[in-house]
Structure formats: structure tokens, C-alpha cells
Coordinates of C-alpha atoms in Angstrom, one line a residue:
X191 CA 124.5 105.4 216.3
X192 CA 123.1 108.7 217.5
X193 CA 121.3 109.2 214.1
X194 CA 119.8 105.7 214.4
X195 CA 118.7 106.4 217.9
X196 CA 117.2 109.7 217.0
X197 CA 115.4 108.1 214.0
X198 CA 113.8 105.5 216.3
X199 CA 112.8 108.1 218.8
X200 CA 111.1 110.2 216.2
X201 CA 109.3 107.2 214.7
X202 CA 108.1 106.2 218.2
X203 CA 107.0 109.7 219.1
X204 CA 105.0 109.8 215.8
X205 CA 103.4 106.4 216.5
X206 CA 102.5 107.3 220.0
X207 CA 101.0 110.7 219.0
X208 CA 99.0 109.1 216.2
X209 CA 97.7 106.5 218.5
X210 CA 96.6 108.8 221.3
X211 CA 95.5 112.0 219.6
X212 CA 91.8 112.8 219.5
X213 CA 90.0 112.4 216.2
X214 CA 89.5 115.4 213.9
X215 CA 86.2 117.1 213.7
X216 CA 86.0 116.0 210.1
X217 CA 86.4 112.4 211.0
X218 CA 83.8 112.8 213.8
X219 CA 81.2 114.3 211.4
X220 CA 81.9 111.5 208.8
X221 CA 81.1 108.9 211.4
X222 CA 77.8 110.5 212.2
X223 CA 78.7 110.6 216.0
X224 CA 75.8 111.0 218.4
X225 CA 77.9 112.4 221.3
X226 CA 78.0 115.9 222.4
X227 CA 81.4 117.3 221.4
X228 CA 83.8 119.8 222.8
X229 CA 86.2 121.5 220.4
X230 CA 89.8 122.4 221.3
X231 CA 93.2 122.7 219.7
X232 CA 95.9 120.1 219.8
X233 CA 99.7 120.7 219.8
X234 CA 99.7 121.3 216.0
X235 CA 97.0 124.0 216.2
X236 CA 94.4 121.8 214.4
X237 CA 91.0 122.1 215.9
X238 CA 89.8 118.7 216.9
X239 CA 86.8 117.1 218.6
X240 CA 86.7 114.9 221.7
X241 CA 84.1 113.5 224.0
X242 CA 83.2 115.2 227.3
X243 CA 85.4 114.2 230.1
X244 CA 82.8 114.1 232.9
X245 CA 79.6 112.6 231.5
X246 CA 76.8 112.0 233.9
X247 CA 74.6 108.9 233.3
X248 CA 71.1 108.0 234.6
X249 CA 71.1 104.7 236.4
X250 CA 68.4 103.5 238.7
X251 CA 66.6 106.8 238.6
X252 CA 69.5 108.8 240.0
X253 CA 72.4 110.7 238.5
X254 CA 75.9 109.1 238.8
X255 CA 79.3 109.6 237.3
X256 CA 80.0 106.9 234.7
X257 CA 82.9 104.6 235.4
X258 CA 85.7 104.3 232.8
X259 CA 87.0 101.0 231.3
X260 CA 89.8 100.5 228.9
X261 CA 90.2 97.2 227.1
X262 CA 93.4 96.0 225.5
X263 CA 93.5 93.3 222.9
X264 CA 96.1 92.0 220.5
X265 CA 93.5 91.8 217.7
X266 CA 91.4 94.2 215.7
X267 CA 88.2 96.0 216.9
X268 CA 85.3 95.9 216.4
X269 CA 86.0 92.6 214.6
X270 CA 86.7 90.8 217.9
X271 CA 83.2 89.6 218.9
X272 CA 84.0 89.0 222.7
X273 CA 85.5 92.4 223.2
X274 CA 82.6 94.0 221.2
X275 CA 80.0 92.2 223.4
X276 CA 81.6 93.1 226.7
X277 CA 82.1 96.7 225.6
X278 CA 78.5 97.1 224.6
X279 CA 77.3 95.5 227.9
X280 CA 79.4 98.0 229.9
X281 CA 78.1 101.0 227.8
X282 CA 74.5 99.8 228.4
X283 CA 75.3 100.1 232.2
X284 CA 76.6 103.6 231.9
X285 CA 80.3 103.0 231.6
X286 CA 82.6 104.9 229.2
X287 CA 84.7 102.3 227.2
X288 CA 87.9 102.7 225.3
X289 CA 89.7 100.0 223.4
X290 CA 93.4 99.8 222.4
X291 CA 93.9 97.3 219.6
X292 CA 95.7 96.4 216.4
X293 CA 95.2 98.5 213.3
X294 CA 94.4 96.9 209.9
X295 CA 95.5 98.7 206.8
X296 CA 92.0 100.0 206.0
X297 CA 91.3 101.3 209.6
X298 CA 91.8 104.7 211.1
X299 CA 94.1 105.3 214.0
X300 CA 91.2 106.6 216.1
X301 CA 87.5 105.9 215.7
X302 CA 84.3 105.8 217.7
X303 CA 82.6 102.5 217.1
X304 CA 79.1 102.3 218.7
X305 CA 80.2 104.6 221.5
X306 CA 83.5 102.8 222.0
X307 CA 86.6 105.1 221.6
X308 CA 88.9 102.9 219.7
X309 CA 92.7 103.6 219.6
X310 CA 94.6 101.5 217.1
X311 CA 98.3 100.6 217.2
X312 CA 99.8 100.5 213.6
X313 CA 100.6 96.7 213.8
X314 CA 99.2 93.7 211.9
X315 CA 98.5 90.5 213.8
X316 CA 99.6 88.3 210.9
X317 CA 99.2 84.5 210.7
X318 CA 101.8 81.7 210.3
X319 CA 104.7 83.5 212.0
X320 CA 107.3 81.5 213.9
X321 CA 106.9 81.4 217.7
X322 CA 109.9 83.7 218.3
X323 CA 108.5 86.2 215.8
X324 CA 105.1 86.1 217.4
X325 CA 106.6 86.6 220.8
X326 CA 108.5 89.7 219.7
X327 CA 105.3 91.1 218.2
X328 CA 103.5 90.5 221.4
X329 CA 106.2 92.3 223.4
X330 CA 106.2 95.3 221.0
X331 CA 102.5 95.6 221.2
X332 CA 102.6 95.4 225.0
X333 CA 105.1 98.3 225.0
X334 CA 103.1 100.4 222.7
X335 CA 99.8 99.6 224.4
X336 CA 101.4 100.3 227.8
X337 CA 102.5 103.8 226.6
X338 CA 99.1 104.5 225.2
X339 CA 97.1 103.4 228.2
X340 CA 99.4 105.3 230.5
X341 CA 98.9 108.5 228.6
X342 CA 95.2 107.9 228.3
X343 CA 94.9 107.1 232.0
X344 CA 96.5 110.4 233.0
X345 CA 93.8 112.2 231.0
X346 CA 90.8 109.9 231.7
X347 CA 91.5 108.1 235.1
X348 CA 90.3 104.6 234.2
X349 CA 88.5 102.6 236.9
X350 CA 89.2 99.2 235.3
X351 CA 91.8 98.1 232.7
X352 CA 90.6 94.9 231.0
X353 CA 93.3 93.0 229.2
X354 CA 92.5 90.1 226.9
X355 CA 95.1 87.4 226.3
X356 CA 96.9 86.1 224.1
X357 CA 99.4 86.6 225.6
X358 CA 98.8 86.6 229.3
X359 CA 101.8 88.9 230.0
X360 CA 100.0 91.6 228.0
X361 CA 98.4 92.4 231.4
X362 CA 101.7 94.2 232.3
X363 CA 100.8 97.0 229.8
X364 CA 98.5 98.1 232.6
X365 CA 101.4 98.5 235.1
X366 CA 101.3 102.3 235.5
X367 CA 97.5 102.6 235.7
X368 CA 97.5 99.9 238.4
X369 CA 100.1 101.8 240.4
X370 CA 97.8 104.8 240.2
X371 CA 94.8 102.8 241.5
X372 CA 93.1 101.3 238.5
X373 CA 91.9 97.7 238.9
X374 CA 93.2 95.2 236.3
X375 CA 91.3 92.3 234.8
X376 CA 93.1 89.6 232.9
X377 CA 90.7 87.7 230.5
X378 CA 92.0 84.2 229.8
X379 CA 90.4 83.3 226.5
X380 CA 93.0 80.7 225.8
X381 CA 95.1 78.8 228.4
X382 CA 98.7 79.5 227.2
X383 CA 100.5 76.4 228.5
X384 CA 98.1 74.0 226.8
X385 CA 98.1 76.1 223.6
X386 CA 101.9 76.3 223.5
X387 CA 102.1 72.5 224.1
X388 CA 99.9 72.0 221.1
X389 CA 101.8 74.5 218.8
X390 CA 105.4 74.3 219.9
X391 CA 107.8 71.7 218.4
X392 CA 111.5 70.9 218.1
X393 CA 114.2 71.8 220.6
X394 CA 112.4 75.0 221.7
X395 CA 109.2 73.1 222.8
X396 CA 110.2 72.4 226.4
X397 CA 111.5 76.0 226.9
X398 CA 108.3 77.4 225.3
X399 CA 106.1 75.3 227.6
X400 CA 108.1 76.5 230.7
X401 CA 107.8 80.1 229.7
X402 CA 104.1 79.7 229.1
X403 CA 103.6 78.4 232.6
X404 CA 105.8 81.0 234.1
X405 CA 104.2 84.0 232.3
X406 CA 100.7 82.7 233.2
X407 CA 101.6 82.4 236.9
X408 CA 103.0 85.9 237.2
X409 CA 100.3 87.5 235.0
X410 CA 97.4 86.0 237.0
X411 CA 99.2 87.1 240.2
X412 CA 99.5 90.6 238.9
X413 CA 95.9 91.0 237.9
X414 CA 93.2 92.0 240.4
X415 CA 90.8 89.6 238.9
X416 CA 90.8 86.9 236.2
X417 CA 88.0 86.1 233.8
X418 CA 87.9 82.9 231.8
X419 CA 85.5 81.7 229.1
X420 CA 84.6 78.2 230.2
X421 CA 84.6 75.6 233.0
X422 CA 87.5 73.5 231.7
X423 CA 89.7 76.6 231.7
X424 CA 88.4 77.5 235.2
X425 CA 89.4 74.1 236.6
X426 CA 92.9 74.4 235.2
X427 CA 93.5 77.8 236.6
X428 CA 92.2 76.8 240.0
X429 CA 94.6 73.8 240.0
X430 CA 97.4 76.2 239.1
X431 CA 96.8 78.4 242.1
X432 CA 94.4 81.1 241.1
X433 CA 92.2 81.8 244.1
X434 CA 88.5 81.0 243.5
X435 CA 87.5 84.4 244.8
X436 CA 89.7 86.0 242.1
X437 CA 88.2 84.0 239.2
X438 CA 85.0 84.5 237.3
X439 CA 83.7 82.5 234.3
X440 CA 81.8 84.5 231.7
X441 CA 80.9 82.4 228.7
X442 CA 81.4 83.8 225.2
X443 CA 77.7 83.6 224.3
X444 CA 75.9 84.9 221.2
X445 CA 75.0 88.6 221.3
X446 CA 71.2 88.9 220.4
X447 CA 71.9 92.3 218.9
X448 CA 74.2 90.7 216.3
X449 CA 72.2 87.5 216.1
X450 CA 68.5 88.6 216.3
X451 CA 65.9 85.8 216.7
X452 CA 64.0 87.3 213.7
X453 CA 66.8 85.9 211.5
X454 CA 66.5 82.3 212.6
X455 CA 65.7 79.9 209.7
X456 CA 62.6 77.8 209.9
X457 CA 62.8 74.6 211.8
X458 CA 63.2 71.5 209.6
X459 CA 60.1 69.6 208.8
X460 CA 59.7 65.9 208.2
X461 CA 60.0 66.4 204.5
X462 CA 63.5 65.7 203.0
X463 CA 65.3 68.5 201.3
X464 CA 64.6 68.6 197.5
X465 CA 67.4 67.3 195.4
X466 CA 67.7 70.5 193.5
X467 CA 68.5 72.5 196.8
X468 CA 72.0 72.2 198.3
X469 CA 72.4 70.8 201.8
X470 CA 74.8 73.4 203.4
X471 CA 77.3 72.7 206.1
X472 CA 79.0 75.8 207.6
X473 CA 82.0 76.7 209.7
X474 CA 83.3 80.1 210.6
X475 CA 86.4 81.0 212.6
X476 CA 90.1 80.3 212.6
X477 CA 91.9 78.3 209.9
X478 CA 94.5 76.4 211.9
X479 CA 95.6 72.8 211.9
X480 CA 94.2 72.3 215.4
X481 CA 90.6 73.3 214.3
X482 CA 90.4 70.2 212.1
X483 CA 89.0 71.7 208.9
X484 CA 90.8 69.1 206.8
X485 CA 88.7 66.5 208.6
X486 CA 85.5 68.4 207.7
X487 CA 86.6 68.7 204.0
X488 CA 87.3 64.9 203.8
X489 CA 84.0 64.2 205.5
X490 CA 82.1 66.2 203.0
X491 CA 83.9 64.3 200.2
X492 CA 82.8 61.0 201.6
X493 CA 79.2 62.2 202.4
X494 CA 78.7 63.5 198.8
X495 CA 78.8 59.9 197.6
X496 CA 75.3 59.5 199.1
X497 CA 74.3 63.2 199.2
X498 CA 75.8 64.8 196.0
X499 CA 74.1 68.2 196.7
X500 CA 76.0 68.6 200.0
X501 CA 78.3 71.6 200.1
X502 CA 80.7 73.2 202.7
X503 CA 80.9 76.9 203.3
X504 CA 84.0 78.1 205.3
X505 CA 84.5 81.6 206.5
X506 CA 87.5 83.0 208.3
X507 CA 91.3 83.4 208.1
X508 CA 94.4 81.7 209.3
X509 CA 97.7 80.1 208.3
X510 CA 96.1 76.7 207.4
X511 CA 94.3 78.2 204.4
X512 CA 96.8 77.3 201.6
X513 CA 96.8 73.6 202.7
X514 CA 93.0 73.5 202.8
X515 CA 92.7 75.0 199.3
X516 CA 95.3 72.4 198.1
X517 CA 93.2 69.6 199.7
X518 CA 90.0 70.8 198.1
X519 CA 91.7 70.8 194.7
X520 CA 93.2 67.3 195.4
X521 CA 89.8 65.9 196.3
X522 CA 88.2 67.6 193.3
X523 CA 85.8 69.5 195.6
X524 CA 86.1 73.0 194.1
X525 CA 82.4 73.1 193.3
X526 CA 81.4 71.8 196.7
X527 CA 83.7 73.8 199.1
X528 CA 83.8 77.6 199.2
X529 CA 86.1 79.7 201.2
X530 CA 85.1 83.2 202.3
X531 CA 86.9 86.1 204.0
X532 CA 85.8 86.8 207.5
X533 CA 82.9 89.3 207.3
X534 CA 82.3 92.3 209.5
X535 CA 80.9 91.4 212.9
X536 CA 77.4 92.7 212.0
X537 CA 77.3 90.5 208.9
X538 CA 78.2 87.1 210.5
X539 CA 74.6 86.3 211.0
X540 CA 74.1 86.4 207.2
X541 CA 76.6 83.6 206.9
X542 CA 75.3 81.5 209.8
X543 CA 71.7 81.4 208.6
X544 CA 72.8 79.9 205.4
X545 CA 73.6 76.6 207.1
X546 CA 71.5 73.5 207.4
X547 CA 74.2 72.1 209.8
X548 CA 77.1 73.7 211.6
X549 CA 80.3 71.6 211.9
X550 CA 83.0 72.0 214.6
X551 CA 85.7 69.4 213.8
X552 CA 88.3 70.3 216.4
X553 CA 91.3 68.0 217.1
X554 CA 92.0 66.4 220.4
X555 CA 95.4 68.0 221.1
X556 CA 95.4 68.9 224.8
X557 CA 94.2 72.4 224.1
X558 CA 91.4 72.4 221.5
X559 CA 89.6 69.7 223.4
X560 CA 89.1 72.1 226.3
X561 CA 87.7 75.0 224.2
X562 CA 84.1 76.0 224.4
X563 CA 83.7 77.3 220.8
X564 CA 81.9 80.6 220.3
X565 CA 80.4 79.3 217.1
X566 CA 78.6 76.5 219.1
X567 CA 76.7 79.2 221.1
X568 CA 75.9 81.1 217.9
X569 CA 74.7 78.0 216.1
X570 CA 72.5 76.8 219.0
X571 CA 71.1 80.3 219.5
X572 CA 70.3 80.6 215.8
X573 CA 68.7 77.1 215.6
X574 CA 71.4 75.5 213.5
X575 CA 72.0 71.8 214.4
X576 CA 75.6 71.0 215.3
X577 CA 78.0 68.2 214.5
X578 CA 81.1 68.4 216.6
X579 CA 84.2 66.5 217.8
X580 CA 83.7 64.6 221.1
X581 CA 85.8 66.8 223.4
X582 CA 85.7 67.8 227.0
X583 CA 84.7 71.4 226.2
X584 CA 81.8 70.4 223.9
X585 CA 80.4 67.8 226.2
X586 CA 80.4 70.4 229.0
X587 CA 78.0 72.5 227.0
X588 CA 75.3 70.2 225.6
X589 CA 73.4 67.0 226.4
X590 CA 73.9 64.0 224.1
X591 CA 70.5 64.6 222.5
X592 CA 71.3 68.3 221.6
X593 CA 74.4 67.6 219.4
X594 CA 75.9 64.8 217.3
X595 CA 79.4 64.0 218.7
X596 CA 82.0 62.4 216.4
X597 CA 85.4 60.9 216.8
X598 CA 88.0 63.7 216.4
X599 CA 90.1 63.5 213.2
X600 CA 87.9 60.7 211.8
X601 CA 86.3 61.8 208.5
X602 CA 84.2 58.7 208.3
X603 CA 82.6 59.5 211.6
X604 CA 81.7 63.0 210.5
X605 CA 80.5 61.8 207.1
X606 CA 78.1 59.3 208.7
X607 CA 76.7 62.1 210.9
X608 CA 76.2 64.4 208.0
X609 CA 74.4 61.8 205.9
X610 CA 72.1 60.9 208.9
X611 CA 71.1 64.5 209.5
X612 CA 70.4 65.0 205.9
X613 CA 68.1 62.0 205.8
X614 CA 66.4 62.7 209.2
X615 CA 65.1 66.2 209.3
X616 CA 63.0 65.3 212.4
X617 CA 66.2 64.6 214.2
X618 CA 67.6 68.0 213.3
X619 CA 64.4 69.6 214.6
X620 CA 64.7 67.8 217.9
X621 CA 68.4 68.7 218.2
X622 CA 67.5 72.4 217.7
X623 CA 64.9 72.2 220.5
X624 CA 67.2 70.4 222.9
X625 CA 70.1 72.7 222.2
X626 CA 67.9 75.8 222.7
X627 CA 66.9 74.4 226.2
X628 CA 70.6 73.8 227.0
X629 CA 71.5 77.3 226.0
X630 CA 69.1 79.2 228.3
X631 CA 71.6 79.5 231.2
X632 CA 74.3 80.7 228.7
X633 CA 72.3 83.6 227.3
X634 CA 74.4 86.7 226.8
X635 CA 71.9 88.7 229.0
X636 CA 73.1 86.6 231.9
X637 CA 76.8 86.8 231.0
X638 CA 76.7 90.5 230.3
X639 CA 75.0 91.1 233.7
X640 CA 77.7 89.1 235.4
X641 CA 80.4 91.2 233.7
X642 CA 78.9 94.5 234.7
X643 CA 78.5 93.3 238.3
X644 CA 82.2 92.5 238.3
X645 CA 83.0 96.0 236.9
X646 CA 80.9 97.6 239.6
X647 CA 82.6 95.6 242.3
X648 CA 86.1 96.4 241.1
X649 CA 85.2 100.1 240.6
X650 CA 83.7 100.3 244.1
X651 CA 86.9 98.8 245.6
X652 CA 89.0 101.4 243.7
X653 CA 87.0 104.3 245.0
X654 CA 87.1 102.9 248.5
X655 CA 90.9 102.7 248.3
X656 CA 91.1 106.3 247.0
X657 CA 89.0 107.6 250.0
X658 CA 91.3 105.8 252.4

């Protein structure tokens, strides 16, 4: 027993040290870092490089000490687009930003990604796990992230800890920094009770739903502020007791640095697409049953009876991929449907601009119908007309003239829309214009400013408390 305990302790000490140690000078030079560096020795005697602890930033013409933010996410970085956008917005305002995240096999334990200090836990997110296995993985990551952020907070004194769900209870990884004065944000990207209701089944379903409600309640109570990504989620959280003064909606809009306007394809003309050129339908994101990609594949199979040059490009990852590949083979669509691995964040635009139409075929399952898809913002920003399921979330984003709404889980409805948009390029052009008008209030410039104002407010409250 003692040997087993000692083995676990040694393994944990190694993981914790690997996670929180500074990067080596060799790694820093390899990355072409632009920071000024200070050299010192770690406990092993190796000379390493780290960033200055007390940078001063120019803001508004005067010198000020930059605030410090640490984001925690049960996902990879910089691949997570929302965390990447928010981190860059904070850096642009003079904040220092650290991220604690999962580590994929090809990634380093520590890396500076576009000025973001990235600390990676040696865990893989995985897809298709059972709910109990996923919950255990969440708990283990919470523990490791909590140890890491505590150690880093002692060294760096964060002003704000920004925790992204899933799960909501990951926010408790910030317990020690909160006790020492850091402000804590919980970002609700997905509402757990509705998601668990859509995913859980069998005898454990009622218990899973109860736990999802319970952990959401205590997590939102623990956080100093709650961010959510859309109005449907905001309404649910208000109904469940989160005070309006404690809640901010920041939409997951397209980052113009990743999706530059110079890459937008030309607006469709009145001329029909030549028969020798494919008519390309695109989707990028999660491969899960709830996202309805089987509906999209069946719709393309039906539409190809009238438009044989139609093809479907799908980019992403998820547990539903084996079923989707089997369906493509069953429908004899191997030449018309192509699956691609999720590309690095800076290359997503290369995929998006290949599309004549973007498709969002979400199911109406109690959760997915509330989602405001990031891809909808990206398609509208890049002038890609959209066909989507008629859901509460989608309807809250666009006017009827800006998008074609279809009946969820109805391939015939989506097929008719695809054929119509192929035959009517003038309608695609009008949809692009109307969607661009709808998108103006959602621009990331506005959302990023809202986020930085929140950081400033929370940081100011923390410093006020310290002076008291």
C-alpha cells in the first residue's frame, strides 16, 4: 500500500512540476518569442527563460501595471476559438494572459502562443466516453488545474480567473486564488442541465439531470460573475436565479484576425454555376448525434438527383464520425462527401471560403435548439449563405430574409433549400447582404470591448478590496 501511495505521489509531483515549470531557453528561442526574457535557474539547476513579472503597459497615454488573467478550459489551446479570441482581446488591452488547458500528444507542456502563456495538463479530452468516465475525467482535470492555478497565483497574483465550462464545477479549481482575492468568472458556453437531458439515458438519466442542476446552481453562486454566449442561455440562467447584475452575454462572434474580409469570396451573380464546377456545401464543428449531420448527408443525397455536382465538405471531430462514414458508404456518396480533420485555428478560414452554402442541421432536442452556433457568425461574416434548422437560437440571430430555415431532422426540407439556392444565385446574394446587416451588432470588436470592460471592473473591485 505504501509503495502504491509513494508511486502515485511521485507521478503527481512530476505532472505538477512539468505543468508549472517555465519553458527552457531553447524552447523560447525555437518559438521566436518577442518578449524580453529574464534567465534564472530552476530546482534542477537548468537555466530557463521566463517572462518579466512586472511589465508596464501603455494605455491611454499613461503608464499602468498590466492586470493578470488566467483562463482554465477543459479543451486544447490555441485550438479553442472562443478562449483564443478572448485572450487576444485582453492582451490588446494590456493584460497578461495565461491559459491552463488539456495537452494533446503533439503539444508541449508549456508554450507561449501569441503572447499567451499556455500550461498544458497531460490529459486527452477524448470523445465517445460514458458519462461516468467523462465525469471522472472532469474531476481529475479540476484537481490538476486547481493545483496549477494555485501555484501560479502564488507567483503571479492573478486579478481574474476565467473558467470555461464544461463542466460548471470546474470553477472550483479557482478556490484558493479566490480566497486570496482573485475575482472568478464562470463562462457558460453550454447549459449543463439541458445538455445532460439531451445526452443522458437509462436509469442514471434522472440522477444525472439532478446533479447537472445542482452543480450549475452552486457553481454560478461561487463565481463572482457569469458570462454566457447567447440570449436563450441568459434567459434560462436568470430564471434559475442568477442575478442580472452578475450576468453578461458576450457572443461568440468571428474574429476578424482569423477571418479577414480580404478572404471573402465574391458575391454570387445572376449566372448559374457552370455544370463542371461543384456546388459546395460546408459544415465545420463537432460530430455528434445532436448536431444532425446525418440529416445533412441524407439531404445532399436527395439534392444530387437535381444537382449532381453538389458536394458536402465536413471538417471536425467527434464520436459520431464512424456512423457518418457508414451512412455515406450506405448511400453511395463517397465521391460527394468528404471528411476532414479539424484544422489549426488560423487555417479555418481556408475551409470556410470553399463553401457556396453553409449548413447547420441541428436537432431540436431541448439543448441544441438553444445554441447560437459559432459557425453561423463565421459564415455570415465571410459572406457564406446559411441553411439551418429552425431553432430558437438561430431565429434569435437572423431575420427570415437572412437565412433559410428548415424543419429539423427533415432531409427533404434541407434538400429543397439546397436545390433552390443552387438555382437562385440572386437569392444567395440577397441573403448575404441581409445577414451582414444582421451581424453588425454582433461584431467581435463590440464583444471584445464588452469583455475587457468586465475585466477592468472586476480587477478594480479586487484592488479596492485589497486597499480596504
